[in-house]
Amino acid sequence: MLAPPVQRLVTELGKLPGIGNRTAQRLAFHILRTSPQDANALADAIRDVKEKITLCEVCFNLAEGPRCTICADERRDPALICVVEEPGDVIPIERTHEYRGRYHVLGGALSPIDGVEPGDLKIAQLYARIAGAEEPVSEVVLATNPTTTGEATALHIATALRERAPDVTVTRLASGLPIGSDLEYADEVTLGRALSGRRAL
Ligand SMILES: [Zn+2]
């Protein structure tokens, strides 16, 4: 029914999370109606992030260049590392203004059922980073999601760190976060409280 180029756009938009076929069609027709400048700006923005954004060589957060803005910021405390699952989890923690340390982005959570093993995440890189740190790391905050896989990941890392880096205090976000939900949906007041009330594991 649709001209092939339109159908192609609908198909591509439909691959986005949370976008069903009807929404994809609506968005495609919206893009058809917009000015060439606006449509090109969208296409350019997509191309740009794919070309320019890489993972930070230190913490695996998104970065333009070898290091992310947080790792490049000398004012951020290198003795404190907050471990999160995805780059998107850094944003809600930053919004709380409760945290002045660095991050480590795992790239997911352990889930043996889905075939996600420790080697698939940046876990070894975390241990290497702690072992090789110029300024010693004093605390690792495990801020993985309060889900089954997030909890399993936190437990796995806490157990390993107790052996590998006994001098490092390992903490977990305090309860109060909605169980089973993702960090990125937590409001900043709740997340700020969870951060300031973090407890040793
Ligand atoms: Zn970084």
Short mmCIF file of C-alpha atoms and ligand atoms in Angstrom, two decimals:
data_model
loop_
_atom_site.label_atom_id
_atom_site.label_comp_id
_atom_site.label_asym_id
_atom_site.label_seq_id
_atom_site.Cartn_x
_atom_site.Cartn_y
_atom_site.Cartn_z
CA MET A 1 0.00 0.00 0.00
CA LEU A 2 2.81 2.39 0.87
CA ALA A 3 5.41 3.52 -1.62
CA PRO A 4 8.58 1.46 -0.99
CA PRO A 5 10.64 4.39 0.44
CA VAL A 6 7.84 5.18 2.91
CA GLN A 7 7.48 1.52 3.83
CA ARG A 8 11.22 1.37 4.43
CA LEU A 9 11.03 4.32 6.83
CA VAL A 10 8.08 2.70 8.66
CA THR A 11 10.04 -0.55 8.96
CA GLU A 12 13.13 1.22 10.35
CA LEU A 13 11.15 3.31 12.82
CA GLY A 14 9.28 0.20 13.92
CA LYS A 15 12.57 -1.31 15.09
CA LEU A 16 12.84 1.34 17.83
CA PRO A 17 11.86 0.21 21.33
CA GLY A 18 8.26 0.93 22.25
CA ILE A 19 7.32 1.84 18.67
CA GLY A 20 4.62 -0.39 17.22
CA ASN A 21 3.61 -0.43 13.58
CA ARG A 22 0.90 2.23 13.98
CA THR A 23 3.22 4.64 15.76
CA ALA A 24 5.92 3.96 13.17
CA GLN A 25 3.44 4.92 10.43
CA ARG A 26 2.42 8.05 12.29
CA LEU A 27 6.06 9.09 12.71
CA ALA A 28 6.83 8.33 9.06
CA PHE A 29 3.96 10.54 7.90
CA HIS A 30 5.10 13.24 10.28
CA ILE A 31 8.60 13.11 8.80
CA LEU A 32 7.09 13.29 5.28
CA ARG A 33 5.27 16.49 6.27
CA THR A 34 8.24 18.23 7.92
CA SER A 35 10.60 20.55 6.11
CA PRO A 36 13.62 19.04 4.35
CA GLN A 37 15.83 20.85 6.91
CA ASP A 38 14.13 19.22 9.89
CA ALA A 39 14.09 15.79 8.28
CA ASN A 40 17.77 16.09 7.35
CA ALA A 41 18.64 17.31 10.84
CA LEU A 42 17.16 14.09 12.23
CA ALA A 43 19.03 11.94 9.72
CA ASP A 44 22.29 13.84 10.39
CA ALA A 45 21.89 13.53 14.16
CA ILE A 46 21.53 9.76 13.87
CA ARG A 47 24.52 9.49 11.53
CA ASP A 48 26.55 11.78 13.79
CA VAL A 49 26.12 9.78 16.99
CA LYS A 50 27.03 6.59 15.20
CA GLU A 51 30.17 8.16 13.76
CA LYS A 52 31.35 10.23 16.71
CA ILE A 53 30.24 8.49 19.88
CA THR A 54 32.37 5.69 21.25
CA LEU A 55 32.81 4.13 24.67
CA CYS A 56 35.12 5.85 27.15
CA GLU A 57 38.39 3.93 27.43
CA VAL A 58 38.30 4.20 31.24
CA CYS A 59 34.68 3.76 32.32
CA PHE A 60 32.82 2.67 29.13
CA ASN A 61 30.34 5.51 29.38
CA LEU A 62 29.47 7.19 26.08
CA ALA A 63 32.22 9.51 24.94
CA GLU A 64 33.15 11.80 22.10
CA GLY A 65 36.85 11.03 21.90
CA PRO A 66 38.83 8.60 24.06
CA ARG A 67 37.46 9.74 27.43
CA CYS A 68 34.01 10.75 28.62
CA THR A 69 33.40 14.18 30.17
CA ILE A 70 33.26 12.70 33.68
CA CYS A 71 36.61 10.87 33.41
CA ALA A 72 38.13 13.99 31.88
CA ASP A 73 36.89 16.13 34.79
CA GLU A 74 39.71 16.47 37.35
CA ARG A 75 37.26 17.57 40.03
CA ARG A 76 35.55 14.18 40.08
CA ASP A 77 36.78 11.99 42.94
CA PRO A 78 38.76 9.05 41.48
CA ALA A 79 38.59 7.17 44.81
CA LEU A 80 34.88 6.59 44.31
CA ILE A 81 33.53 4.40 41.49
CA CYS A 82 29.81 3.96 40.87
CA VAL A 83 29.02 0.81 38.87
CA VAL A 84 25.96 0.98 36.61
CA GLU A 85 24.51 -1.29 33.95
CA GLU A 86 24.03 1.09 31.01
CA PRO A 87 25.28 4.54 29.95
CA GLY A 88 21.69 5.77 30.40
CA ASP A 89 21.93 5.01 34.14
CA VAL A 90 24.60 7.68 34.62
CA ILE A 91 22.10 10.43 33.79
CA PRO A 92 19.61 9.91 36.67
CA ILE A 93 22.49 9.61 39.16
CA GLU A 94 24.03 12.84 37.87
CA ARG A 95 20.65 14.54 38.18
CA THR A 96 20.60 13.87 41.94
CA HIS A 97 23.76 16.02 42.44
CA GLU A 98 24.58 13.63 45.30
CA TYR A 99 27.49 11.95 43.60
CA ARG A 100 30.93 13.42 42.86
CA GLY A 101 32.88 10.26 42.00
CA ARG A 102 33.52 8.43 38.74
CA TYR A 103 31.55 5.67 37.01
CA HIS A 104 32.02 2.26 35.53
CA VAL A 105 29.47 1.12 32.93
CA LEU A 106 29.13 -2.66 32.69
CA GLY A 107 27.16 -2.76 29.45
CA GLY A 108 24.34 -4.88 30.91
CA ALA A 109 23.62 -7.26 33.77
CA LEU A 110 24.45 -10.90 34.38
CA SER A 111 21.71 -13.16 33.08
CA PRO A 112 22.75 -16.78 32.50
CA ILE A 113 19.32 -17.56 31.01
CA ASP A 114 19.92 -14.99 28.29
CA GLY A 115 23.52 -16.10 27.90
CA VAL A 116 25.03 -13.00 29.53
CA GLU A 117 28.11 -14.18 31.42
CA PRO A 118 30.73 -12.13 33.31
CA GLY A 119 32.94 -12.13 30.19
CA ASP A 120 30.22 -10.32 28.24
CA LEU A 121 30.30 -7.34 30.61
CA LYS A 122 33.09 -4.90 31.54
CA ILE A 123 33.63 -6.68 34.86
CA ALA A 124 37.26 -7.73 34.36
CA GLN A 125 37.95 -4.16 33.25
CA LEU A 126 36.56 -2.93 36.58
CA TYR A 127 38.93 -5.18 38.54
CA ALA A 128 41.86 -4.13 36.37
CA ARG A 129 40.93 -0.49 36.81
CA ILE A 130 40.85 -0.81 40.59
CA ALA A 131 44.10 -2.79 40.69
CA GLY A 132 45.90 -0.34 38.43
CA ALA A 133 44.50 2.90 39.82
CA GLU A 134 47.06 5.66 40.39
CA GLU A 135 45.01 7.04 43.26
CA PRO A 136 43.65 4.11 45.26
CA VAL A 137 39.95 3.41 44.98
CA SER A 138 38.32 3.52 48.43
CA GLU A 139 34.69 2.76 47.59
CA VAL A 140 32.76 1.00 44.85
CA VAL A 141 29.05 1.83 44.79
CA LEU A 142 27.06 -0.92 43.11
CA ALA A 143 24.19 0.92 41.42
CA THR A 144 22.92 -1.86 39.20
CA ASN A 145 19.14 -1.97 38.80
CA PRO A 146 16.99 -3.35 41.65
CA THR A 147 15.97 -6.27 39.44
CA THR A 148 16.86 -9.98 39.69
CA THR A 149 19.67 -9.64 37.17
CA GLY A 150 20.88 -6.35 38.68
CA GLU A 151 21.00 -7.85 42.18
CA ALA A 152 22.82 -10.95 40.90
CA THR A 153 25.37 -8.73 39.18
CA ALA A 154 25.93 -6.65 42.33
CA LEU A 155 26.40 -9.80 44.40
CA HIS A 156 28.83 -11.29 41.88
CA ILE A 157 31.01 -8.16 41.84
CA ALA A 158 30.83 -7.67 45.63
CA THR A 159 31.99 -11.24 46.23
CA ALA A 160 34.88 -10.92 43.79
CA LEU A 161 35.98 -7.54 45.15
CA ARG A 162 36.06 -8.85 48.70
CA GLU A 163 38.76 -11.25 47.56
CA ARG A 164 40.58 -9.13 45.01
CA ALA A 165 40.45 -5.76 46.71
CA PRO A 166 39.78 -6.23 50.44
CA ASP A 167 40.66 -2.59 51.19
CA VAL A 168 37.85 -1.29 48.98
CA THR A 169 34.49 -0.67 50.66
CA VAL A 170 31.69 -2.07 48.52
CA THR A 171 28.30 -0.42 48.94
CA ARG A 172 24.86 -0.88 47.42
CA LEU A 173 22.16 1.74 46.93
CA ALA A 174 19.82 1.89 49.92
CA SER A 175 16.37 0.39 49.58
CA GLY A 176 13.51 2.68 48.63
CA LEU A 177 14.00 2.24 44.92
CA PRO A 178 11.03 0.47 43.35
CA ILE A 179 11.98 -3.21 43.18
CA GLY A 180 12.08 -4.64 39.68
CA SER A 181 12.30 -1.28 37.98
CA ASP A 182 15.13 0.40 36.16
CA LEU A 183 17.28 3.15 37.61
CA GLU A 184 16.50 5.40 34.70
CA TYR A 185 12.86 5.62 35.79
CA ALA A 186 13.63 6.54 39.40
CA ASP A 187 12.92 10.14 40.38
CA GLU A 188 15.93 12.10 41.57
CA VAL A 189 14.71 12.54 45.16
CA THR A 190 14.31 8.77 45.66
CA LEU A 191 17.57 8.04 43.88
CA GLY A 192 19.39 10.78 45.81
CA ARG A 193 18.20 9.25 49.08
CA ALA A 194 19.20 5.78 47.94
CA LEU A 195 22.66 7.12 47.12
CA SER A 196 23.24 9.03 50.35
CA GLY A 197 21.91 6.12 52.39
CA ARG A 198 23.98 3.49 50.62
CA ARG A 199 25.15 0.64 52.83
CA ALA A 200 28.20 -1.60 52.90
CA LEU A 201 27.75 -5.06 51.43
ZN ZN B 1 34.70 7.70 31.37
#
